[in-house]
C-alpha positions as a Python dict, from the first residue, in 0.01 Angstrom:
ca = {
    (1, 'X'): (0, 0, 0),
    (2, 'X'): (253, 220, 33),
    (3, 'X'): (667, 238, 46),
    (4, 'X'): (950, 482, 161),
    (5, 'X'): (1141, 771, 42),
    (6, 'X'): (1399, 995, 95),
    (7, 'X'): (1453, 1356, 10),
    (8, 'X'): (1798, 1540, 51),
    (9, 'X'): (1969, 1771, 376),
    (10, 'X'): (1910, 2094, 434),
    (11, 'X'): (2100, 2371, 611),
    (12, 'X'): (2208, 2308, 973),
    (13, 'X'): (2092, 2722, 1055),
    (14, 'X'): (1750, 2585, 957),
    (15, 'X'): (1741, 2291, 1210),
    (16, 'X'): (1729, 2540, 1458),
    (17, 'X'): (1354, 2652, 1323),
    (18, 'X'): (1227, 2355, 1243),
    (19, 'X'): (1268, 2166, 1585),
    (20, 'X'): (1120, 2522, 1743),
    (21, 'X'): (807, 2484, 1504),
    (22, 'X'): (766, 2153, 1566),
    (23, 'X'): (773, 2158, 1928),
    (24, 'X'): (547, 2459, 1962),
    (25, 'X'): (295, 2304, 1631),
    (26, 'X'): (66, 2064, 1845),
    (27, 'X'): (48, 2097, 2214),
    (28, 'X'): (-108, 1702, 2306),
    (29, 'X'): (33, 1404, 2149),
    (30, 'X'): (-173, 1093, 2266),
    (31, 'X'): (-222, 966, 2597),
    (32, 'X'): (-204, 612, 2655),
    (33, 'X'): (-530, 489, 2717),
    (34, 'X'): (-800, 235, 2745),
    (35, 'X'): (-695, -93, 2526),
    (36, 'X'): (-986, -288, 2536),
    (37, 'X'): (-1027, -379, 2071),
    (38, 'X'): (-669, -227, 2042),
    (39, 'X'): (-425, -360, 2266),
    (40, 'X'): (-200, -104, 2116),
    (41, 'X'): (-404, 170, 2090),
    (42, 'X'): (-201, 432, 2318),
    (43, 'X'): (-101, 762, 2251),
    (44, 'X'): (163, 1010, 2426),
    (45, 'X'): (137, 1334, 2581),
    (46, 'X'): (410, 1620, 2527),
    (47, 'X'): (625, 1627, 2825),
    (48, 'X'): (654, 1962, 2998),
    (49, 'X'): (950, 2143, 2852),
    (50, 'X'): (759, 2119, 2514),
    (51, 'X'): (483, 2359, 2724),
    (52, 'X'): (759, 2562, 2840),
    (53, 'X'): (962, 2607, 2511),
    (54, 'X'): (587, 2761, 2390),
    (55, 'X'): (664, 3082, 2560),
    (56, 'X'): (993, 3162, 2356),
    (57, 'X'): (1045, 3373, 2078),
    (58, 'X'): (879, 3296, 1738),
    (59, 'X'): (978, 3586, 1545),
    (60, 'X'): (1216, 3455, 1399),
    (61, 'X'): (1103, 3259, 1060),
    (62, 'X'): (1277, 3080, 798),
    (63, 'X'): (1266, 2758, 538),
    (64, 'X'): (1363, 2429, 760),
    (65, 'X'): (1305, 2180, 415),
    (66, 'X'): (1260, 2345, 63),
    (67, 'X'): (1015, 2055, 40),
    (68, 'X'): (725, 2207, -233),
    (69, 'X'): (462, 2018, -123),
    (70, 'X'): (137, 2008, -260),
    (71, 'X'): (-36, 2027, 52),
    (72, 'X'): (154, 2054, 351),
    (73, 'X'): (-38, 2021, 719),
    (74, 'X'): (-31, 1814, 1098),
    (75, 'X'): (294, 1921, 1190),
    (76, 'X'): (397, 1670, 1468),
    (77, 'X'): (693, 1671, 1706),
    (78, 'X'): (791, 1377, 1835),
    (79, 'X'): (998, 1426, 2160),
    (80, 'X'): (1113, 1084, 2191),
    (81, 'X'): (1246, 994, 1856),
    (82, 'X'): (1355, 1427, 1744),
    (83, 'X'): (1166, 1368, 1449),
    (84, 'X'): (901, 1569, 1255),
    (85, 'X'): (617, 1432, 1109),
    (86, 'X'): (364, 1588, 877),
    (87, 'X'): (128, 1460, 591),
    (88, 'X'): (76, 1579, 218),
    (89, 'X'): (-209, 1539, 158),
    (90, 'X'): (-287, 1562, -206),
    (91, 'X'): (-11, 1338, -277),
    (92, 'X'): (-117, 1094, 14),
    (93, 'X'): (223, 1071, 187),
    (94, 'X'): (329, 1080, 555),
    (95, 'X'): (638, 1215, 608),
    (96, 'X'): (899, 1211, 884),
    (97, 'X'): (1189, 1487, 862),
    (98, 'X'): (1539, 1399, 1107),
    (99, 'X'): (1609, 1777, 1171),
    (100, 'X'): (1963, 1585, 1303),
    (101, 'X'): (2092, 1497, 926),
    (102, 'X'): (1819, 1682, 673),
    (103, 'X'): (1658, 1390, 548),
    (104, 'X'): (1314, 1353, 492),
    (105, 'X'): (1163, 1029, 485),
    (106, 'X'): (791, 964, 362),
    (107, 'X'): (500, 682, 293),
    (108, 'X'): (296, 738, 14),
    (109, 'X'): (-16, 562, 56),
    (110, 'X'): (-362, 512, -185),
    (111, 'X'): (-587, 726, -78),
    (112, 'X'): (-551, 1102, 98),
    (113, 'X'): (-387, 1100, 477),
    (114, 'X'): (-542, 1415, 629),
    (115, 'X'): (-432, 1370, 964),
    (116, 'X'): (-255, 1121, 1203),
    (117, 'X'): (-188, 1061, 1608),
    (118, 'X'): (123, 883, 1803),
    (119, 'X'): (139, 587, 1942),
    (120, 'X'): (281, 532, 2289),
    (121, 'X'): (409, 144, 2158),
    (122, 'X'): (511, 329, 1838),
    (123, 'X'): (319, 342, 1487),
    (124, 'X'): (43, 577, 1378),
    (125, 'X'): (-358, 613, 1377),
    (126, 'X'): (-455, 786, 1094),
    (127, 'X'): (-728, 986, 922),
    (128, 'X'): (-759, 907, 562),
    (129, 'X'): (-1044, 947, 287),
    (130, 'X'): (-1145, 629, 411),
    (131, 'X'): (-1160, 666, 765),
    (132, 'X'): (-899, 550, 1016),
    (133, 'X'): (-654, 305, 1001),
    (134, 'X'): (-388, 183, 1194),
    (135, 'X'): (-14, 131, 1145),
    (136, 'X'): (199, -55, 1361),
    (137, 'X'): (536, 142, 1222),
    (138, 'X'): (694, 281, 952),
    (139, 'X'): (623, 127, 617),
    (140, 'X'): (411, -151, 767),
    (141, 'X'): (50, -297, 652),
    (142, 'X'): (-219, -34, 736),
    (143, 'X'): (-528, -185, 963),
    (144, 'X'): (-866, -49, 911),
    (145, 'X'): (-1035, 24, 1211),
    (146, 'X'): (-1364, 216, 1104),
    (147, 'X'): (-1524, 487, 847),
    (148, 'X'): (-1811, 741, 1049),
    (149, 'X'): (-1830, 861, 675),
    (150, 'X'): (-1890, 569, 468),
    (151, 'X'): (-2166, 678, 316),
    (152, 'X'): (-2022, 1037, 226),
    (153, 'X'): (-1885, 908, -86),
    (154, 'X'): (-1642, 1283, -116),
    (155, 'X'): (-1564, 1368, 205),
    (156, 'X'): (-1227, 1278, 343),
    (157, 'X'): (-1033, 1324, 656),
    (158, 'X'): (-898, 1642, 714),
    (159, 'X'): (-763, 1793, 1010),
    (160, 'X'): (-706, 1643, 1363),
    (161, 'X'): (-592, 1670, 1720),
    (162, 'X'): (-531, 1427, 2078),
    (163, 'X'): (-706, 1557, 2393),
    (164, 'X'): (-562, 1494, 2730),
    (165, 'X'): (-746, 1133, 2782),
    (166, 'X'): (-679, 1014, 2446),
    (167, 'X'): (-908, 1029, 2208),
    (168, 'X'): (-867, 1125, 1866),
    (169, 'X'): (-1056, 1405, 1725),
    (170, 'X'): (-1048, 1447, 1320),
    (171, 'X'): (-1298, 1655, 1133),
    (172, 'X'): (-1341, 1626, 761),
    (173, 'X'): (-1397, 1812, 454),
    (174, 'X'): (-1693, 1839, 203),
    (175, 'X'): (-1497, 1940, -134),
    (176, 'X'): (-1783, 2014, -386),
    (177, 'X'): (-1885, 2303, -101),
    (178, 'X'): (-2255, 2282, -240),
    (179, 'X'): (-2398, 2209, 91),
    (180, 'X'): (-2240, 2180, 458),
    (181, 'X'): (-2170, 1823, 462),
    (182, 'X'): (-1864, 1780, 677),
    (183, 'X'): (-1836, 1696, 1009),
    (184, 'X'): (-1604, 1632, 1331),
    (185, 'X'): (-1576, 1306, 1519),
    (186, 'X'): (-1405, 1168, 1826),
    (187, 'X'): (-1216, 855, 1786),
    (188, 'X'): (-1146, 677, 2188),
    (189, 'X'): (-918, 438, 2247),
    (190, 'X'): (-1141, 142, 2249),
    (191, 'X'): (-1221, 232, 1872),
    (192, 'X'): (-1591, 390, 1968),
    (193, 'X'): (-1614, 668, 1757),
    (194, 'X'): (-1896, 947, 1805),
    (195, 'X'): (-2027, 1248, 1564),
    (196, 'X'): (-1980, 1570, 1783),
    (197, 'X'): (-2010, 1848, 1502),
    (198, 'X'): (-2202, 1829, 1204),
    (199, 'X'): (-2279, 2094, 898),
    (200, 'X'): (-1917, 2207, 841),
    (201, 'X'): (-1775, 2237, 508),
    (202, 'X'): (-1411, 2215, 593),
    (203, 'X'): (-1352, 2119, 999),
    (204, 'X'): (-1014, 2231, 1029),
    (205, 'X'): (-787, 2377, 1317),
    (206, 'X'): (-886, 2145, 1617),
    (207, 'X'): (-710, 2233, 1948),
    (208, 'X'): (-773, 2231, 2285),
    (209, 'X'): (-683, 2525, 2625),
    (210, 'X'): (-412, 2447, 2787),
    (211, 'X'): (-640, 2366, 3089),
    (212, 'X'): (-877, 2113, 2886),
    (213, 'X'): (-1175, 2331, 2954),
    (214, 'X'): (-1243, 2460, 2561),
    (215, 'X'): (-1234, 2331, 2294),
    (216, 'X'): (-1163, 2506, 1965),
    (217, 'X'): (-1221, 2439, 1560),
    (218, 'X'): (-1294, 2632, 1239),
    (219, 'X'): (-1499, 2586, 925),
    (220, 'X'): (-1217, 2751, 667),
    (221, 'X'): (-1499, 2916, 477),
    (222, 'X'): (-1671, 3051, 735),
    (223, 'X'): (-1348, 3247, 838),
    (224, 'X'): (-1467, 3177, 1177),
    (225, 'X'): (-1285, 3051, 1498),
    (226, 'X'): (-1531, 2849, 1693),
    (227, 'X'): (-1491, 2791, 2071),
    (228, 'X'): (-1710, 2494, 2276),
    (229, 'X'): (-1719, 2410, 2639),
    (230, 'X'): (-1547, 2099, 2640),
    (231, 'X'): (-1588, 1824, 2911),
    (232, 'X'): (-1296, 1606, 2890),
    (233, 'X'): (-1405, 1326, 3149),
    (234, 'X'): (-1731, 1287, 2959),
    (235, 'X'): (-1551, 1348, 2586),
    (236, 'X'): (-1844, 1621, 2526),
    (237, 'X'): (-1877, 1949, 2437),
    (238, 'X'): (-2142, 2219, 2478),
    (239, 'X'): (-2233, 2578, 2452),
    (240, 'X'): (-2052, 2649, 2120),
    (241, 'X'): (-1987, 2988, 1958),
    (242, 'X'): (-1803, 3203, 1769),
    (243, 'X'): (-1442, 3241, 1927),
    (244, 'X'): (-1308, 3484, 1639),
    (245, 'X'): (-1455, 3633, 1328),
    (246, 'X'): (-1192, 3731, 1043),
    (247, 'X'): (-1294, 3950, 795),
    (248, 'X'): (-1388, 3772, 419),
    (249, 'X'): (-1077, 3747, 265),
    (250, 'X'): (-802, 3734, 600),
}
């Protein structure tokens, strides 16, 4: 389904941004957590320096790999191995870039990868077009675990984010934009996945408050920021409203 690749080294002045970025990109990485259909189901948190190195300077911007993707997104530090990971998603490819040496490693699969989560016991969960999969490691078999959208015959995957007890949350996109047919879902541990948002065009941006208490999204088109109470004992959100409205065009 897929195989590996590798691209060439960059400048050592431009390691310096990219493990910043990275670090500072995505503040939860998955929790390990309940393993009851997938014994190997468990995810890691960022450890707390990664909090800490959030309050440095970022003004300081500059090209960490002359890449040209097609569709770069889900920037993902990994703490434990230094590498980056991120997806590109038109040309259906995970990649994993070793800030250390330059090189930039990636999976290209069938179908679009919009987002993905770590793995405490290593490997990947991933949001495709065809809803998540599994994958034990890098360039192994992918597992299907289960598509919410099955019946959406163009949506696919999109963006996603961890919370703090685990669970996977991955919102999709409705290309053809003729009526709001995307959604977001929560993906747990145990594989249950349930519908949370519904009549989105493009769920993108999913994060979370540093205490757990809100959680945030936006519908690209809508040029809206969207906030929601978010109960993360219960997996739940509630009372949800505009965070942020950009101007048309910004």
């Amino acid at each position: 389904d897929h195989h590996a690749q590798a691209n060439t080294a960059v400048g050592q002045h431009l390691v310096q941004t990219i493990l910043l970025r990275g670090q500072l990109a995505d503040e939860f990485l998955p929790l390990a957590g309940n393993q009851t259909q997938f014994p190997q189901f468990g995810w890691r948190h960022p450890r707390a320096a990664q909090q800490a190195r959030a309050r440095q300077d970022m003004s300081q911007v500059s090209i960490a790999l002359d890449i040209r993707a097609n569709l770069g997104e889900c920037p993902r530090w990994d703490e434990e191995t230094q590498l980056l990971y991120w997806v590109d998603i038109n040309n259906k490819q995970l990649h994993r870039f070793n800030p250390a040496t330059g090189q930039d490693d990636f999976l290209t699969f069938e179908q679009e990868i919009g987002c993905f989560a770590l793995r405490k016991q290593g490997g990947f969960v991933l949001g495709m077009r065809h809803g998540f999969y599994l994958l034990d490691g890098w360039n192994t078999d992918l597992q299907f675990m289960t598509d919410p959208e099955a019946h959406l015959e163009k949506n696919r995957f999109n963006d996603g984010r961890v919370d703090a007890s685990g669970r996977l949350w991955a919102g999709s996109v409705y290309p053809p934009k003729d009526y709001n047919g995307a959604n977001i879902y929560s993906l747990n541990p145990d594989g249950v996945v349930t519908h949370q948002v519904g009549d989105l065009l493009t769920a993108n941006g999913i994060a979370f408050s540093p205490d757990s208490r809100t959680l945030y999204y936006a519908d690209t088109p809508s040029h809206a920021i969207m906030a929601a109470d978010f109960d993360l004992a219960a997996g739940t959100i509630s009372n949800t409203r505009v965070f942020h409205q950009f101007p048309h065009g910004q």
